[in-house]
Amino acid sequence: MVRLDGLVGKRVLLSLINSTADGYNVILHGVEYGGIWVQGKELEKLIGYRKPKATGLKPVMRPVFFVPYAQIGSLVTYSTEL
């Protein structure tokens, strides 16, 4: 049986209830009692995030979004093992 916390760090397809998009291709970063933490370019565009220019040796930080379980329509994982 696949557990949600076992998918941390993997790419999943996330469908949100109040969204006009079919789904968002995101990386799952964390699982909490009330929802999940995800990161994805499509979500960044949704909020109008603009990536800052890299300066020096520091990597560019990207936003991670919290999505409550009540807002998730479906979550699909890409897996060959069940």
JSON list of C-alpha atoms in Angstrom, two decimals:
[
{"chain": "A", "resi": 1, "resn": "MET", "atom": "CA", "xyz": [0.00, 0.00, 0.00]},
{"chain": "A", "resi": 2, "resn": "VAL", "atom": "CA", "xyz": [1.32, 3.42, -0.96]},
{"chain": "A", "resi": 3, "resn": "ARG", "atom": "CA", "xyz": [1.33, 5.98, 1.84]},
{"chain": "A", "resi": 4, "resn": "LEU", "atom": "CA", "xyz": [1.28, 9.71, 1.19]},
{"chain": "A", "resi": 5, "resn": "ASP", "atom": "CA", "xyz": [4.34, 10.40, 3.35]},
{"chain": "A", "resi": 6, "resn": "GLY", "atom": "CA", "xyz": [6.22, 7.77, 1.31]},
{"chain": "A", "resi": 7, "resn": "LEU", "atom": "CA", "xyz": [5.84, 10.03, -1.75]},
{"chain": "A", "resi": 8, "resn": "VAL", "atom": "CA", "xyz": [7.76, 12.99, -0.28]},
{"chain": "A", "resi": 9, "resn": "GLY", "atom": "CA", "xyz": [10.32, 14.18, -2.83]},
{"chain": "A", "resi": 10, "resn": "LYS", "atom": "CA", "xyz": [8.45, 12.63, -5.76]},
{"chain": "A", "resi": 11, "resn": "ARG", "atom": "CA", "xyz": [6.47, 14.23, -8.56]},
{"chain": "A", "resi": 12, "resn": "VAL", "atom": "CA", "xyz": [2.67, 13.97, -8.32]},
{"chain": "A", "resi": 13, "resn": "LEU", "atom": "CA", "xyz": [-0.29, 15.33, -10.25]},
{"chain": "A", "resi": 14, "resn": "LEU", "atom": "CA", "xyz": [-2.47, 17.52, -8.02]},
{"chain": "A", "resi": 15, "resn": "SER", "atom": "CA", "xyz": [-6.03, 18.55, -8.80]},
{"chain": "A", "resi": 16, "resn": "LEU", "atom": "CA", "xyz": [-7.53, 21.43, -6.79]},
{"chain": "A", "resi": 17, "resn": "ILE", "atom": "CA", "xyz": [-11.27, 21.82, -6.21]},
{"chain": "A", "resi": 18, "resn": "ASN", "atom": "CA", "xyz": [-11.67, 25.54, -7.06]},
{"chain": "A", "resi": 19, "resn": "SER", "atom": "CA", "xyz": [-9.18, 25.61, -9.93]},
{"chain": "A", "resi": 20, "resn": "THR", "atom": "CA", "xyz": [-9.94, 25.87, -13.63]},
{"chain": "A", "resi": 21, "resn": "ALA", "atom": "CA", "xyz": [-6.81, 23.88, -14.51]},
{"chain": "A", "resi": 22, "resn": "ASP", "atom": "CA", "xyz": [-7.08, 20.12, -14.95]},
{"chain": "A", "resi": 23, "resn": "GLY", "atom": "CA", "xyz": [-4.15, 19.51, -12.65]},
{"chain": "A", "resi": 24, "resn": "TYR", "atom": "CA", "xyz": [-0.75, 20.71, -11.49]},
{"chain": "A", "resi": 25, "resn": "ASN", "atom": "CA", "xyz": [2.46, 18.75, -11.90]},
{"chain": "A", "resi": 26, "resn": "VAL", "atom": "CA", "xyz": [4.19, 19.32, -8.52]},
{"chain": "A", "resi": 27, "resn": "ILE", "atom": "CA", "xyz": [6.80, 17.87, -6.19]},
{"chain": "A", "resi": 28, "resn": "LEU", "atom": "CA", "xyz": [5.53, 16.76, -2.79]},
{"chain": "A", "resi": 29, "resn": "HIS", "atom": "CA", "xyz": [7.71, 18.29, -0.06]},
{"chain": "A", "resi": 30, "resn": "GLY", "atom": "CA", "xyz": [5.84, 17.45, 3.12]},
{"chain": "A", "resi": 31, "resn": "VAL", "atom": "CA", "xyz": [2.77, 15.87, 4.67]},
{"chain": "A", "resi": 32, "resn": "GLU", "atom": "CA", "xyz": [1.06, 17.33, 7.73]},
{"chain": "A", "resi": 33, "resn": "TYR", "atom": "CA", "xyz": [-2.11, 16.71, 9.67]},
{"chain": "A", "resi": 34, "resn": "GLY", "atom": "CA", "xyz": [-4.07, 19.43, 7.80]},
{"chain": "A", "resi": 35, "resn": "GLY", "atom": "CA", "xyz": [-2.60, 19.26, 4.31]},
{"chain": "A", "resi": 36, "resn": "ILE", "atom": "CA", "xyz": [0.46, 18.90, 2.11]},
{"chain": "A", "resi": 37, "resn": "TRP", "atom": "CA", "xyz": [3.42, 21.07, 1.07]},
{"chain": "A", "resi": 38, "resn": "VAL", "atom": "CA", "xyz": [4.08, 21.17, -2.68]},
{"chain": "A", "resi": 39, "resn": "GLN", "atom": "CA", "xyz": [6.32, 23.00, -5.13]},
{"chain": "A", "resi": 40, "resn": "GLY", "atom": "CA", "xyz": [5.67, 23.58, -8.82]},
{"chain": "A", "resi": 41, "resn": "LYS", "atom": "CA", "xyz": [6.21, 26.07, -11.62]},
{"chain": "A", "resi": 42, "resn": "GLU", "atom": "CA", "xyz": [2.51, 26.09, -12.50]},
{"chain": "A", "resi": 43, "resn": "LEU", "atom": "CA", "xyz": [1.59, 27.17, -8.97]},
{"chain": "A", "resi": 44, "resn": "GLU", "atom": "CA", "xyz": [4.30, 29.85, -9.07]},
{"chain": "A", "resi": 45, "resn": "LYS", "atom": "CA", "xyz": [2.71, 31.29, -12.22]},
{"chain": "A", "resi": 46, "resn": "LEU", "atom": "CA", "xyz": [-0.69, 31.20, -10.54]},
{"chain": "A", "resi": 47, "resn": "ILE", "atom": "CA", "xyz": [0.45, 33.62, -7.81]},
{"chain": "A", "resi": 48, "resn": "GLY", "atom": "CA", "xyz": [2.62, 35.71, -10.14]},
{"chain": "A", "resi": 49, "resn": "TYR", "atom": "CA", "xyz": [5.97, 34.68, -8.64]},
{"chain": "A", "resi": 50, "resn": "ARG", "atom": "CA", "xyz": [9.03, 35.87, -10.53]},
{"chain": "A", "resi": 51, "resn": "LYS", "atom": "CA", "xyz": [12.28, 34.02, -9.98]},
{"chain": "A", "resi": 52, "resn": "PRO", "atom": "CA", "xyz": [15.02, 36.35, -8.71]},
{"chain": "A", "resi": 53, "resn": "LYS", "atom": "CA", "xyz": [18.35, 36.40, -10.49]},
{"chain": "A", "resi": 54, "resn": "ALA", "atom": "CA", "xyz": [21.04, 34.17, -8.98]},
{"chain": "A", "resi": 55, "resn": "THR", "atom": "CA", "xyz": [23.81, 36.08, -7.23]},
{"chain": "A", "resi": 56, "resn": "GLY", "atom": "CA", "xyz": [27.07, 34.49, -6.23]},
{"chain": "A", "resi": 57, "resn": "LEU", "atom": "CA", "xyz": [27.09, 30.88, -5.11]},
{"chain": "A", "resi": 58, "resn": "LYS", "atom": "CA", "xyz": [23.67, 30.88, -3.43]},
{"chain": "A", "resi": 59, "resn": "PRO", "atom": "CA", "xyz": [21.05, 28.78, -5.21]},
{"chain": "A", "resi": 60, "resn": "VAL", "atom": "CA", "xyz": [17.77, 30.48, -6.08]},
{"chain": "A", "resi": 61, "resn": "MET", "atom": "CA", "xyz": [15.10, 29.65, -3.51]},
{"chain": "A", "resi": 62, "resn": "ARG", "atom": "CA", "xyz": [11.66, 28.66, -4.82]},
{"chain": "A", "resi": 63, "resn": "PRO", "atom": "CA", "xyz": [8.35, 28.91, -2.97]},
{"chain": "A", "resi": 64, "resn": "VAL", "atom": "CA", "xyz": [6.69, 25.87, -1.40]},
{"chain": "A", "resi": 65, "resn": "PHE", "atom": "CA", "xyz": [2.90, 25.99, -1.06]},
{"chain": "A", "resi": 66, "resn": "PHE", "atom": "CA", "xyz": [0.66, 24.55, 1.64]},
{"chain": "A", "resi": 67, "resn": "VAL", "atom": "CA", "xyz": [-2.53, 22.98, 0.29]},
{"chain": "A", "resi": 68, "resn": "PRO", "atom": "CA", "xyz": [-5.21, 21.93, 2.81]},
{"chain": "A", "resi": 69, "resn": "TYR", "atom": "CA", "xyz": [-6.75, 18.48, 2.25]},
{"chain": "A", "resi": 70, "resn": "ALA", "atom": "CA", "xyz": [-10.17, 20.15, 1.88]},
{"chain": "A", "resi": 71, "resn": "GLN", "atom": "CA", "xyz": [-8.94, 21.87, -1.32]},
{"chain": "A", "resi": 72, "resn": "ILE", "atom": "CA", "xyz": [-7.56, 18.72, -2.99]},
{"chain": "A", "resi": 73, "resn": "GLY", "atom": "CA", "xyz": [-9.79, 17.04, -5.58]},
{"chain": "A", "resi": 74, "resn": "SER", "atom": "CA", "xyz": [-7.33, 14.26, -6.41]},
{"chain": "A", "resi": 75, "resn": "LEU", "atom": "CA", "xyz": [-3.67, 13.38, -6.18]},
{"chain": "A", "resi": 76, "resn": "VAL", "atom": "CA", "xyz": [-2.09, 10.99, -8.68]},
{"chain": "A", "resi": 77, "resn": "THR", "atom": "CA", "xyz": [1.36, 9.52, -8.34]},
{"chain": "A", "resi": 78, "resn": "TYR", "atom": "CA", "xyz": [3.63, 8.25, -11.08]},
{"chain": "A", "resi": 79, "resn": "SER", "atom": "CA", "xyz": [4.65, 4.79, -9.96]},
{"chain": "A", "resi": 80, "resn": "THR", "atom": "CA", "xyz": [5.42, 1.38, -11.40]},
{"chain": "A", "resi": 81, "resn": "GLU", "atom": "CA", "xyz": [5.09, -0.43, -8.09]},
{"chain": "A", "resi": 82, "resn": "LEU", "atom": "CA", "xyz": [1.83, -0.99, -6.24]}
]
